[in-house]
Tab-separated table of C-alpha atoms in Angstrom:
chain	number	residue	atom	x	y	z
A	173	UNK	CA	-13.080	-10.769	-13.002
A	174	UNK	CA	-14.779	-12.123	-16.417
A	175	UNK	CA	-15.298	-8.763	-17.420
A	176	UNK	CA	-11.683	-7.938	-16.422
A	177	UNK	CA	-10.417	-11.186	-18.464
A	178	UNK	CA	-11.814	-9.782	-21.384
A	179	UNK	CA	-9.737	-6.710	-21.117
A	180	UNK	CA	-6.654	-6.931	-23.734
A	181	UNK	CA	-3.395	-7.075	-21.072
A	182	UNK	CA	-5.249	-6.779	-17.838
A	183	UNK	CA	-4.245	-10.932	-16.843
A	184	UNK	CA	-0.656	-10.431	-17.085
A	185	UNK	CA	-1.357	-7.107	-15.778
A	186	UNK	CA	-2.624	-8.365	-12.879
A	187	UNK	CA	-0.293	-11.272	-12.460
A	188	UNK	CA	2.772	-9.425	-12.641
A	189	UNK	CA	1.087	-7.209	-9.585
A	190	UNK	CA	0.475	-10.537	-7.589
A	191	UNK	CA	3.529	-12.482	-8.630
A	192	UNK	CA	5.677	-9.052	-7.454
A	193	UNK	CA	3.414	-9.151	-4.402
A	194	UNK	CA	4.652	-12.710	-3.109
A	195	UNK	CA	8.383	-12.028	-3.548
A	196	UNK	CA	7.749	-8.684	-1.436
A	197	UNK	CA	6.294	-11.053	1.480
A	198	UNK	CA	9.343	-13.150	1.135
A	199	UNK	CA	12.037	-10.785	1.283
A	200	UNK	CA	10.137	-8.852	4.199
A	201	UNK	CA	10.908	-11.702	6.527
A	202	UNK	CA	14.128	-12.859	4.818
A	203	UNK	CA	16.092	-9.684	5.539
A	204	UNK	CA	15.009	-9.112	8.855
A	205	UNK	CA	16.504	-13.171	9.264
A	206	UNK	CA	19.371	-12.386	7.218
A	207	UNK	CA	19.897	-9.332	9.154
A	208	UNK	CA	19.440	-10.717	13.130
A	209	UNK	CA	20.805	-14.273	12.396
A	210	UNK	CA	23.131	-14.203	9.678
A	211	UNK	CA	24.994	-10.720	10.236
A	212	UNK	CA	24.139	-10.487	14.161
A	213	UNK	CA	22.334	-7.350	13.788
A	214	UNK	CA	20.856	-5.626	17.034
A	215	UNK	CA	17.539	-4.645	17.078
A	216	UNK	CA	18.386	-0.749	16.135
A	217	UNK	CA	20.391	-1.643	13.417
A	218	UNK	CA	16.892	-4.245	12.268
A	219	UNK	CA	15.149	-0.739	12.761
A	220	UNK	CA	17.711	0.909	10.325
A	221	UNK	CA	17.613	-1.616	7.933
A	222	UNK	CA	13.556	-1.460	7.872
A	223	UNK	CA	13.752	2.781	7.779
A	224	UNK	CA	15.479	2.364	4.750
A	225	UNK	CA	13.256	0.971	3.146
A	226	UNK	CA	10.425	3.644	3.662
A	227	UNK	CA	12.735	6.681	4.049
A	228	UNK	CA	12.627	7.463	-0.232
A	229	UNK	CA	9.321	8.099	0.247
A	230	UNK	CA	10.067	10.536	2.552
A	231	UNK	CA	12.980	12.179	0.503
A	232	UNK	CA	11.778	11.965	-3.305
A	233	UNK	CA	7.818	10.855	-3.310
A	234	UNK	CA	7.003	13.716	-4.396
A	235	UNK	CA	9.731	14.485	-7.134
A	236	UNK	CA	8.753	11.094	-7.898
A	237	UNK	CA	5.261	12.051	-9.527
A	238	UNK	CA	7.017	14.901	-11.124
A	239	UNK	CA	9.037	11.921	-13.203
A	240	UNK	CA	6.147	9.029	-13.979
A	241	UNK	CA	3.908	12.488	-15.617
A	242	UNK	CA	6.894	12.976	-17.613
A	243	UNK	CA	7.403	9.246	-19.031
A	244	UNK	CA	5.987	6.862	-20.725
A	245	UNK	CA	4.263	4.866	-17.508
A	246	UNK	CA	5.038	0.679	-18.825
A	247	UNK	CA	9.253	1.130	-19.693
A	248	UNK	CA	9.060	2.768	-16.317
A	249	UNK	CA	7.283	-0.307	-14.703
A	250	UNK	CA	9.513	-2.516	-16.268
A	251	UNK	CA	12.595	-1.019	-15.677
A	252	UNK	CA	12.180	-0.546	-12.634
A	253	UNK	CA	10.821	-4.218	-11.999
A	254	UNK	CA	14.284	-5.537	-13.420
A	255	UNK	CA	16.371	-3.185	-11.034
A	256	UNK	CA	14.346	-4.181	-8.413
A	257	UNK	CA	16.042	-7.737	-10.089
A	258	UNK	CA	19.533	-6.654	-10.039
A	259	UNK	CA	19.275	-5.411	-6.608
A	260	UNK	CA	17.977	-7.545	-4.651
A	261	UNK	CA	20.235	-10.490	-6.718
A	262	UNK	CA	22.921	-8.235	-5.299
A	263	UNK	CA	22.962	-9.578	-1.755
A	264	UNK	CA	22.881	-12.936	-1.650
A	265	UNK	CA	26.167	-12.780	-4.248
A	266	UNK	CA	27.566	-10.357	-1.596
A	267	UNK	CA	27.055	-12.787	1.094
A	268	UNK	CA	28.303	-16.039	-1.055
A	269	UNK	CA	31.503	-13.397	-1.192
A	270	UNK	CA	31.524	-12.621	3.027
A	271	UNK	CA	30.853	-9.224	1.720
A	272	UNK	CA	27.578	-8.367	3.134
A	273	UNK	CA	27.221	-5.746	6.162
A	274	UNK	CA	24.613	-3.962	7.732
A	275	UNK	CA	25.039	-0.570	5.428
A	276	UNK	CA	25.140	-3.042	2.481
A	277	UNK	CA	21.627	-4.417	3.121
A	278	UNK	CA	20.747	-0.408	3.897
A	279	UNK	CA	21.851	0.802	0.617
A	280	UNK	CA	20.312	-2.369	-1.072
A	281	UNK	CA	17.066	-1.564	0.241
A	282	UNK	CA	17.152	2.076	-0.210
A	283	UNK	CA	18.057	1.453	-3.966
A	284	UNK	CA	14.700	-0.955	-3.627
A	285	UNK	CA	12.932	2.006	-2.145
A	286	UNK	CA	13.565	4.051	-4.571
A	287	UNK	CA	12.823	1.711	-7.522
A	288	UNK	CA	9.306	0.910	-5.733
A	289	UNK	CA	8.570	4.420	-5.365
A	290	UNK	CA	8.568	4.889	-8.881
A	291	UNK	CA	6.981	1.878	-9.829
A	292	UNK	CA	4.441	2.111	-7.120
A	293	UNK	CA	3.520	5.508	-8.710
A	294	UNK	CA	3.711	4.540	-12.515
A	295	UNK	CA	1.543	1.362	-11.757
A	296	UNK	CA	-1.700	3.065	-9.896
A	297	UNK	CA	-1.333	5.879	-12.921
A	298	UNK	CA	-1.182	2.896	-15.813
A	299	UNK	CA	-4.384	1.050	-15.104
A	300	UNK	CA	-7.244	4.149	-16.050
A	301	UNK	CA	-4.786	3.599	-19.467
A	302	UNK	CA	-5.739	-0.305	-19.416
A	303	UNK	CA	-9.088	-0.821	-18.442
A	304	UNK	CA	-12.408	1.054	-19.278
A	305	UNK	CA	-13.577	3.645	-16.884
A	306	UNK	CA	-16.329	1.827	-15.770
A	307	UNK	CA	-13.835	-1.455	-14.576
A	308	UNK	CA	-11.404	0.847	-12.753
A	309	UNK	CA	-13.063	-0.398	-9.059
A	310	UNK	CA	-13.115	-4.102	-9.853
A	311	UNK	CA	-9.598	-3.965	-11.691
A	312	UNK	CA	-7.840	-2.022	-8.495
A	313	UNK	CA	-10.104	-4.449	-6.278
A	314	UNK	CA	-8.467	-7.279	-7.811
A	315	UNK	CA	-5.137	-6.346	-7.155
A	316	UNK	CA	-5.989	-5.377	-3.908
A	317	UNK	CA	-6.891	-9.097	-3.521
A	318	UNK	CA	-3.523	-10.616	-4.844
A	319	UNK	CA	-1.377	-8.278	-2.121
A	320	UNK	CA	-3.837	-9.880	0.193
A	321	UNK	CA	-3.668	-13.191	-0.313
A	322	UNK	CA	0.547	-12.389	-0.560
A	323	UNK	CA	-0.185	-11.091	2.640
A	324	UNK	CA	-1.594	-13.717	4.526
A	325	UNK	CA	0.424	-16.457	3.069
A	326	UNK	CA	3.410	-14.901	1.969
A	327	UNK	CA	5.334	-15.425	5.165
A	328	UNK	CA	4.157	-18.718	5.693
A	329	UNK	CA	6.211	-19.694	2.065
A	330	UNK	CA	9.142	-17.423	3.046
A	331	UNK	CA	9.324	-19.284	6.403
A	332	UNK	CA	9.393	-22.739	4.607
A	333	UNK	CA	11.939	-21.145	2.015
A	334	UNK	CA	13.869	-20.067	4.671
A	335	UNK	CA	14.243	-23.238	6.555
A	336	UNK	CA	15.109	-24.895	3.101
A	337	UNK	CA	17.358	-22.699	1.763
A	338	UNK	CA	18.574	-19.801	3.906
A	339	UNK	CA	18.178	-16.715	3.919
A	340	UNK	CA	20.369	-15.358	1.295
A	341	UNK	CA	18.772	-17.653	-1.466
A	342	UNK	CA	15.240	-16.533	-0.292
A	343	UNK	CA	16.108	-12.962	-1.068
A	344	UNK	CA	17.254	-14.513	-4.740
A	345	UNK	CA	13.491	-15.785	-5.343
A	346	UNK	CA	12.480	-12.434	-4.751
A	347	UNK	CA	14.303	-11.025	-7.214
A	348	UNK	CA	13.141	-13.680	-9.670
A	349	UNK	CA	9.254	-12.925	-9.259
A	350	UNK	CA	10.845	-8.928	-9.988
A	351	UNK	CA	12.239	-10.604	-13.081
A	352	UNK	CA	9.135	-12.626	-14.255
A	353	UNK	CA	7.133	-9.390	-13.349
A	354	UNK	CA	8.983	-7.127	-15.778
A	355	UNK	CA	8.804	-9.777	-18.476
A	356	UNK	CA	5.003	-9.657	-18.048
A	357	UNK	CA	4.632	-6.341	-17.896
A	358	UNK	CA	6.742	-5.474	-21.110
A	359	UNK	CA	4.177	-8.146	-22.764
A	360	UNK	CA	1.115	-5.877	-22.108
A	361	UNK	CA	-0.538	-4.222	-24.617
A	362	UNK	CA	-2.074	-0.706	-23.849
A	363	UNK	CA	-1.713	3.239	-24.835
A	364	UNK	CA	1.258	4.435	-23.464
A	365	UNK	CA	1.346	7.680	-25.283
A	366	UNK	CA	4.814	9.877	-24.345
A	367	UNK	CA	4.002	13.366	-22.325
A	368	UNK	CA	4.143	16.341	-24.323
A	369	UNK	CA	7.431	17.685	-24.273
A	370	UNK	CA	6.046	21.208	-24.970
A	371	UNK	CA	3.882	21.550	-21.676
A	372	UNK	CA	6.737	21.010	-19.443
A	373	UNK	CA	7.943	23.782	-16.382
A	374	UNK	CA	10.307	23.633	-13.895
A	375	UNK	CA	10.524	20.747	-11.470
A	376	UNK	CA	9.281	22.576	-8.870
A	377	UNK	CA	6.483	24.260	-10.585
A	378	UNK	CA	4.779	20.852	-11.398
A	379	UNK	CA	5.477	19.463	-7.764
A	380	UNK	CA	3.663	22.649	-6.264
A	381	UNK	CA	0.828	21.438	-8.932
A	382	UNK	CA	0.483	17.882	-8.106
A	383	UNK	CA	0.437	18.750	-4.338
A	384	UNK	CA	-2.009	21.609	-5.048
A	385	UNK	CA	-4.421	19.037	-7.129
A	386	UNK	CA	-4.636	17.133	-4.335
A	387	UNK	CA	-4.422	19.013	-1.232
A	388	UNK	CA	-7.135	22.367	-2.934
A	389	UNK	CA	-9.507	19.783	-4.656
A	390	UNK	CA	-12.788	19.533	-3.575
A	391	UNK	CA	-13.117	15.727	-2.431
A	392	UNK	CA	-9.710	14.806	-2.733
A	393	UNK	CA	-8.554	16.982	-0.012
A	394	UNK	CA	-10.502	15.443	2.724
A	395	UNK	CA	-9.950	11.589	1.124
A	396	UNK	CA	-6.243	12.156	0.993
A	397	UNK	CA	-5.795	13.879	4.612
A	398	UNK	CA	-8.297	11.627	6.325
A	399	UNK	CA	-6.344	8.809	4.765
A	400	UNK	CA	-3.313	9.958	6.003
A	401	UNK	CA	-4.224	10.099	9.654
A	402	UNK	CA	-6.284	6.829	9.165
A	403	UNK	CA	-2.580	5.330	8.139
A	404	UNK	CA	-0.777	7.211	11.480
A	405	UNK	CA	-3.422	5.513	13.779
A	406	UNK	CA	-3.422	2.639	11.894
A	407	UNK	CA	0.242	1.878	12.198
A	408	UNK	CA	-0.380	2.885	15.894
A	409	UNK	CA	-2.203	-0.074	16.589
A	410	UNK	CA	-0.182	-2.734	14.786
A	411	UNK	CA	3.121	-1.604	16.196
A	412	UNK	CA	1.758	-1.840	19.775
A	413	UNK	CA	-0.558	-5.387	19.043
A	414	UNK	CA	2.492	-7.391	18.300
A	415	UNK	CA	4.190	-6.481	21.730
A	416	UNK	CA	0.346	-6.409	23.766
A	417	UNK	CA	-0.785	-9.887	21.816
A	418	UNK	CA	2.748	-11.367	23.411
A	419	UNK	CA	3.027	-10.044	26.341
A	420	UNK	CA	-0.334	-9.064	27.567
A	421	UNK	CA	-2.991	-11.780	25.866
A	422	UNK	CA	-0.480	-14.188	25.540
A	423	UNK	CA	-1.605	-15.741	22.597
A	424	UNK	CA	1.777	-16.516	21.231
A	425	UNK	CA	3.042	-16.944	17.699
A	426	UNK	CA	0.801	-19.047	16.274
A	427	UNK	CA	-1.981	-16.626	17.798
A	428	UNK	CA	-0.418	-14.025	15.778
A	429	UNK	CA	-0.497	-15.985	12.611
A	430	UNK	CA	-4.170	-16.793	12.858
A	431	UNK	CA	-4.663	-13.342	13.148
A	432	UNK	CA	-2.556	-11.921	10.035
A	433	UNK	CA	-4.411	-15.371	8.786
A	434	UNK	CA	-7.649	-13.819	9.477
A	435	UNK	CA	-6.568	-10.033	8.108
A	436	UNK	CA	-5.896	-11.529	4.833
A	437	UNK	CA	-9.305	-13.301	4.741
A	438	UNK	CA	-11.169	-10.279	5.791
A	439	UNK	CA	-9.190	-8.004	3.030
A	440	UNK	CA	-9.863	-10.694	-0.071
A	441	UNK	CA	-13.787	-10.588	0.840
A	442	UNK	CA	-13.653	-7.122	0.916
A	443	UNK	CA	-11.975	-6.906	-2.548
A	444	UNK	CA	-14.658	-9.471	-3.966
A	445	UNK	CA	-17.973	-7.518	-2.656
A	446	UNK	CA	-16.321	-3.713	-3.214
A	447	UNK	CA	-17.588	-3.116	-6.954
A	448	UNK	CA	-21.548	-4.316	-5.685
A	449	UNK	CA	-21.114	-2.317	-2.502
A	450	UNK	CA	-20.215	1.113	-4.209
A	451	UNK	CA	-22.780	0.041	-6.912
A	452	UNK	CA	-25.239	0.504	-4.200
A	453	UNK	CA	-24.052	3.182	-1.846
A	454	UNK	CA	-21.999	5.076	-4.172
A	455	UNK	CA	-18.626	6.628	-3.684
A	456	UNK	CA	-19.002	9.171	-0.854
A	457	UNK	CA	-21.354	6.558	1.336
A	458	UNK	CA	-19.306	3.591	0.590
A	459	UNK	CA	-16.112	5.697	1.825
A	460	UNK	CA	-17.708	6.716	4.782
A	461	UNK	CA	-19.160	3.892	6.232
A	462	UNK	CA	-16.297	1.815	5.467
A	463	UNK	CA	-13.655	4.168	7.190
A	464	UNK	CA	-15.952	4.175	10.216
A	465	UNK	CA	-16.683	0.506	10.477
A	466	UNK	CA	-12.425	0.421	9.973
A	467	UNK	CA	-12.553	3.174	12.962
A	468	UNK	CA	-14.770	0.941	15.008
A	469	UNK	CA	-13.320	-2.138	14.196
A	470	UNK	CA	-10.486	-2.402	16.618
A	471	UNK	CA	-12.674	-2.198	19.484
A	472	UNK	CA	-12.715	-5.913	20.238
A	473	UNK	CA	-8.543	-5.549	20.034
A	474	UNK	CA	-8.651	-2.414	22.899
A	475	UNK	CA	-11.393	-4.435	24.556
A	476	UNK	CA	-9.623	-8.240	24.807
A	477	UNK	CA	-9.002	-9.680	27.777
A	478	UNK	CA	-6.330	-12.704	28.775
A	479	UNK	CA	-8.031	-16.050	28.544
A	480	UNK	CA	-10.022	-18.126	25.878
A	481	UNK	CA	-11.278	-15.600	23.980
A	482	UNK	CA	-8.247	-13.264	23.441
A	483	UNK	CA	-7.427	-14.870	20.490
A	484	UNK	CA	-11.101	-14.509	18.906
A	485	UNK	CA	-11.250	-10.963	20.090
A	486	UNK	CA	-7.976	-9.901	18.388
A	487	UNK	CA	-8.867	-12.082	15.265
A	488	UNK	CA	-12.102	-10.442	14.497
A	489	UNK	CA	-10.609	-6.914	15.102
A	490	UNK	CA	-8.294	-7.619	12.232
A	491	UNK	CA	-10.874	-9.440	9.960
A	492	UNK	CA	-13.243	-6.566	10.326
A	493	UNK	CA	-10.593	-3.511	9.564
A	494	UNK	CA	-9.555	-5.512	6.669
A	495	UNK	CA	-12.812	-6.418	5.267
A	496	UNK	CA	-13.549	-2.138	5.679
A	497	UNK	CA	-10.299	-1.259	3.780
A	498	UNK	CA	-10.465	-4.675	1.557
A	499	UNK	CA	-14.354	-3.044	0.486
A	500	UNK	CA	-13.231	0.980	0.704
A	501	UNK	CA	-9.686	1.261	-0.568
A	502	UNK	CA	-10.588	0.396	-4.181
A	503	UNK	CA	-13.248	2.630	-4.394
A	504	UNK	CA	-11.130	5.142	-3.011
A	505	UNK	CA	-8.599	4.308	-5.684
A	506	UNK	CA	-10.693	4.268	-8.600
A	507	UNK	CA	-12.314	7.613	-7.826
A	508	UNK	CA	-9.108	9.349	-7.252
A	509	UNK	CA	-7.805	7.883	-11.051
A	510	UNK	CA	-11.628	9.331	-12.280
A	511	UNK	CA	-10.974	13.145	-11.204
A	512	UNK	CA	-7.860	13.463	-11.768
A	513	UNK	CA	-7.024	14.007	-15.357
A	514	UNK	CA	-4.375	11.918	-16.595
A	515	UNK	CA	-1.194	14.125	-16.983
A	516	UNK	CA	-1.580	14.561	-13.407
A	517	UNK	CA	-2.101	10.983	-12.114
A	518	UNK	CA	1.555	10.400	-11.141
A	519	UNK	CA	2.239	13.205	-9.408
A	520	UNK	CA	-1.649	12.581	-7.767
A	521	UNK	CA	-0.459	9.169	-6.474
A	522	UNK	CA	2.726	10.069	-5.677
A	523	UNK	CA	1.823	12.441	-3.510
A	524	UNK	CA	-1.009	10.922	-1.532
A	525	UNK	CA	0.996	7.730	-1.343
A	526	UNK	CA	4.351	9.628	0.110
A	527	UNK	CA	2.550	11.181	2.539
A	528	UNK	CA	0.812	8.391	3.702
A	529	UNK	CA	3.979	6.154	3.955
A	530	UNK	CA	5.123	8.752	5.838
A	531	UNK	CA	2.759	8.687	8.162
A	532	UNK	CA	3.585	4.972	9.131
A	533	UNK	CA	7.035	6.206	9.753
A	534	UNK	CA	5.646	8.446	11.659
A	535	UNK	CA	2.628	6.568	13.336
A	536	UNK	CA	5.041	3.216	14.339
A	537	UNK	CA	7.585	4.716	16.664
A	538	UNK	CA	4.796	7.277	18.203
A	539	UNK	CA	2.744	3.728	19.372
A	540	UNK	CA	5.611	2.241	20.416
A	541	UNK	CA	6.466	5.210	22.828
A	542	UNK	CA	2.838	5.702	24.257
A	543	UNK	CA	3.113	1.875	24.893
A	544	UNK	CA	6.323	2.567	26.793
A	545	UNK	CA	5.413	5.801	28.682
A	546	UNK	CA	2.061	5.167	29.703
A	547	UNK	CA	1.137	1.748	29.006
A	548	UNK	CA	-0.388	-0.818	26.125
A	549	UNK	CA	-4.424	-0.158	26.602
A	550	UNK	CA	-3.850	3.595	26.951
A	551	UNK	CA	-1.725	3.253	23.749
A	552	UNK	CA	-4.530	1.427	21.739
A	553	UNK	CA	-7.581	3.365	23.259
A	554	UNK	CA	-5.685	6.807	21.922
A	555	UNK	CA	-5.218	5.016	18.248
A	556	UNK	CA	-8.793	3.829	18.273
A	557	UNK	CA	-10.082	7.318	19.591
A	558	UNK	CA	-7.500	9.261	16.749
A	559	UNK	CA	-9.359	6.039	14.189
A	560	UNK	CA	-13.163	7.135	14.571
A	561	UNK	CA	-12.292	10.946	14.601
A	562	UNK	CA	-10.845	11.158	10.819
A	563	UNK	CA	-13.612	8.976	9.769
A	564	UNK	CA	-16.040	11.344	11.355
A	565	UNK	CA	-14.165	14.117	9.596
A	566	UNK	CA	-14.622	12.630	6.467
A	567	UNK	CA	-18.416	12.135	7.405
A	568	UNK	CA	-19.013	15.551	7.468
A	569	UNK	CA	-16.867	16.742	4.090
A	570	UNK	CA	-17.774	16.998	0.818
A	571	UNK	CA	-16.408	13.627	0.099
A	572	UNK	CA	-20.211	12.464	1.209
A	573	UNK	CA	-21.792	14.166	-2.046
A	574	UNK	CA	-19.063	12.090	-4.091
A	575	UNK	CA	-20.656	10.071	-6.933
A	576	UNK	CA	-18.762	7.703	-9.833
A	577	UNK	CA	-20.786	9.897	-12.740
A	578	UNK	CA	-20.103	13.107	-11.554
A	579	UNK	CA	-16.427	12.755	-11.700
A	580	UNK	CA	-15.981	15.430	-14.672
A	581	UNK	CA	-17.869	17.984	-13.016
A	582	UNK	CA	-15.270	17.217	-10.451
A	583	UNK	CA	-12.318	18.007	-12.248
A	584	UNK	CA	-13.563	21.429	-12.598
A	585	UNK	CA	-14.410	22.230	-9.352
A	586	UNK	CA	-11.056	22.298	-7.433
């Protein structure tokens, strides 16, 4: 971070990212409150509510890249930062008004779908313009480590916000960290040069590019596809924990909250040892052992039993898969910025990013119906099992030859 500090921009940068982060904790719990309590929501219409959230990545993520490679990346961030704002400031005056249904809150949080989308994408594609090349791990890393902490106490302040306020006026501070991002964000100072207007095809043309970049690249083929069955099993397991840490270990909610607790630990540690790690393994080992000690890390979740030490067992599981990701998703992050030239960044991150959303939408519902059909344990075994094979996949492709300095010869090799 000293390094980092020194970098013209990169501290409002990165406090916009972690000030955004908190308000996203905060309205995560408030709607599904606002949505169960204060409208009297059933539990499919809480599962419509939290669909529409993800389903733009679904619909436009890739479209999506097509747009941030076309703009200038910071007016993007900020605007769509303020109409994140507007949105979200949307609801609780619709509620004040007893105007506020269920397909309200839908097409409030698709509209915040789509605005993150685009954000999302211009923001991962901005920071190669911010930072030096040879800071791109530790700056991602850092981020990483603000959602992280936002992670792990994020719900713990929208709980106490809740309880003071409601849930309506919890949803407003939300939109007022979107605000205070934007306004930091339109204060940074970095190259934002606009696209060449010259170089531009059809819409379609430059999605079939983006996707080919990623999907025919040497490396980034098996990082992107491994990642995005490492997200299906991933959201497996935590779809089917909440339900077998309840029901089966019985280690209640305040288990559970030691154990998010304890994910959010694991995942800032990570984040502060990544850049030496790499440093010493380099890219391809650091990826690969990582993804396999994520792989391996939920063994002590499939292997807890009711009693004393459920709540240890389930606790380490979590620390130790976020400590893998906290360590390898940065690396990951940074190398994918360092091959990929920059006219294609957007469309790069767009695309891996859709798909792996996706595969959460996916991933989710198939856990909870294993867990239904043939039981919890059989449920987690098949995630863990699905865990260790795409890290084993990525063992054996090219990804393990991967280096930071050989990133150019890279590009030219897809």
């Amino acid at each position: 971070m000293p390094r980092l500090l020194e970098v013209p921009g990169y501290l409002r940068f990165w406090t916009a990212s972690a000030v955004s982060a908190f308000g996203s904790q905060i309205t995560g719990l408030a709607l599904q409150v606002l949505t169960a309590v204060a409208l009297g929501a059933s539990a499919t219409e809480v599962g419509v509510v939290s669909a529409a959230r993800w389903l733009p990545y679904l619909l436009f993520g890739l479209v999506a890249g097509v747009l941030v490679d076309r703009c200038r990346r910071k007016p993007l961030m900020v605007g769509t930062d303020l109409g994140r704002a507007v949105v979200l400031g949307a609801i609780p005056v619709l509620y004040a008004l007893d105007r506020l249904s269920i397909p309200a809150v839908c097409a409030c949080v698709f509209a915040v779908g789509v605005l993150s989308l685009l954000f999302e994408a211009a923001h991962q594609s901005y920071v190669p313009r911010l930072v030096p090349e040879d800071l791109l791990n530790s700056a991602y890393a850092r981020v990483e480590q603000a959602g992280a902490v936002a992670g792990s106490t994020g719900p713990l302040v929208a709980g106490a916000l809740i309880k003071a306020m409601g849930a309506p006026l919890a949803v407003l501070v939300d939109a007022l960290t979107y605000l205070l991002s934007g306004l930091f964000l339109a204060s940074v100072k970095a190259p934002d040069p606009v696209p060449e207007r010259g170089a531009r095809r059809s819409v379609g043309s430059e999605l079939r590019e983006g996707v080919a970049w990623v999907y025919r690249h040497r490396t980034l083929a098996s990082i992107a596809l491994t990642s995005h069955a490492m997200l299906l099993f991933n959201s497996m397991v935590s779809t089917v924990f909440v339900v077998y840490a309840l029901h089966g270990l019985r280690i209640g909610s305040f288990g559970l909250g030691v154990t998010y607790a304890c994910a959010g630990v694991g995942a800032v540690l990570g984040g502060a040892i990544s850049g030496r790690i790499v440093r010493g393994l380099e890219v391809g080992a650091t990826l690969i052992v990582f993804r396999v000690v994520a792989a391996v890390g939920w063994l002590p979740l499939v292997l807890a039993q009711r009693g004393p030490w459920a709540l240890a067992s389930v606790a380490l599981a979590y620390f130790t898969v976020s400590l893998a990701i906290g360590i390898e998703s940065p690396v990951e992050m940074s190398y994918r910025q360092s091959v990929t030239p920059d006219r294609l960044r957007g469309r790069m991150n767009a695309t891996i990013r859709s798909m792996n959303w996706g595969m959460v939408a996916v991933g989710a519902p198939l856990g909870g119906i294993l867990a239904d059909r043939v039981g919890l344990r059989f449920a987690l075994v098949t995630a863990l099992a699905g865990a260790v094979a795409q890290a084993l996949a990525l063992a054996v492709s090219p990804t393990r030859r991967a280096r930071a300095d050989n990133a150019p010869a890279e590009q030219a090799s897809c």
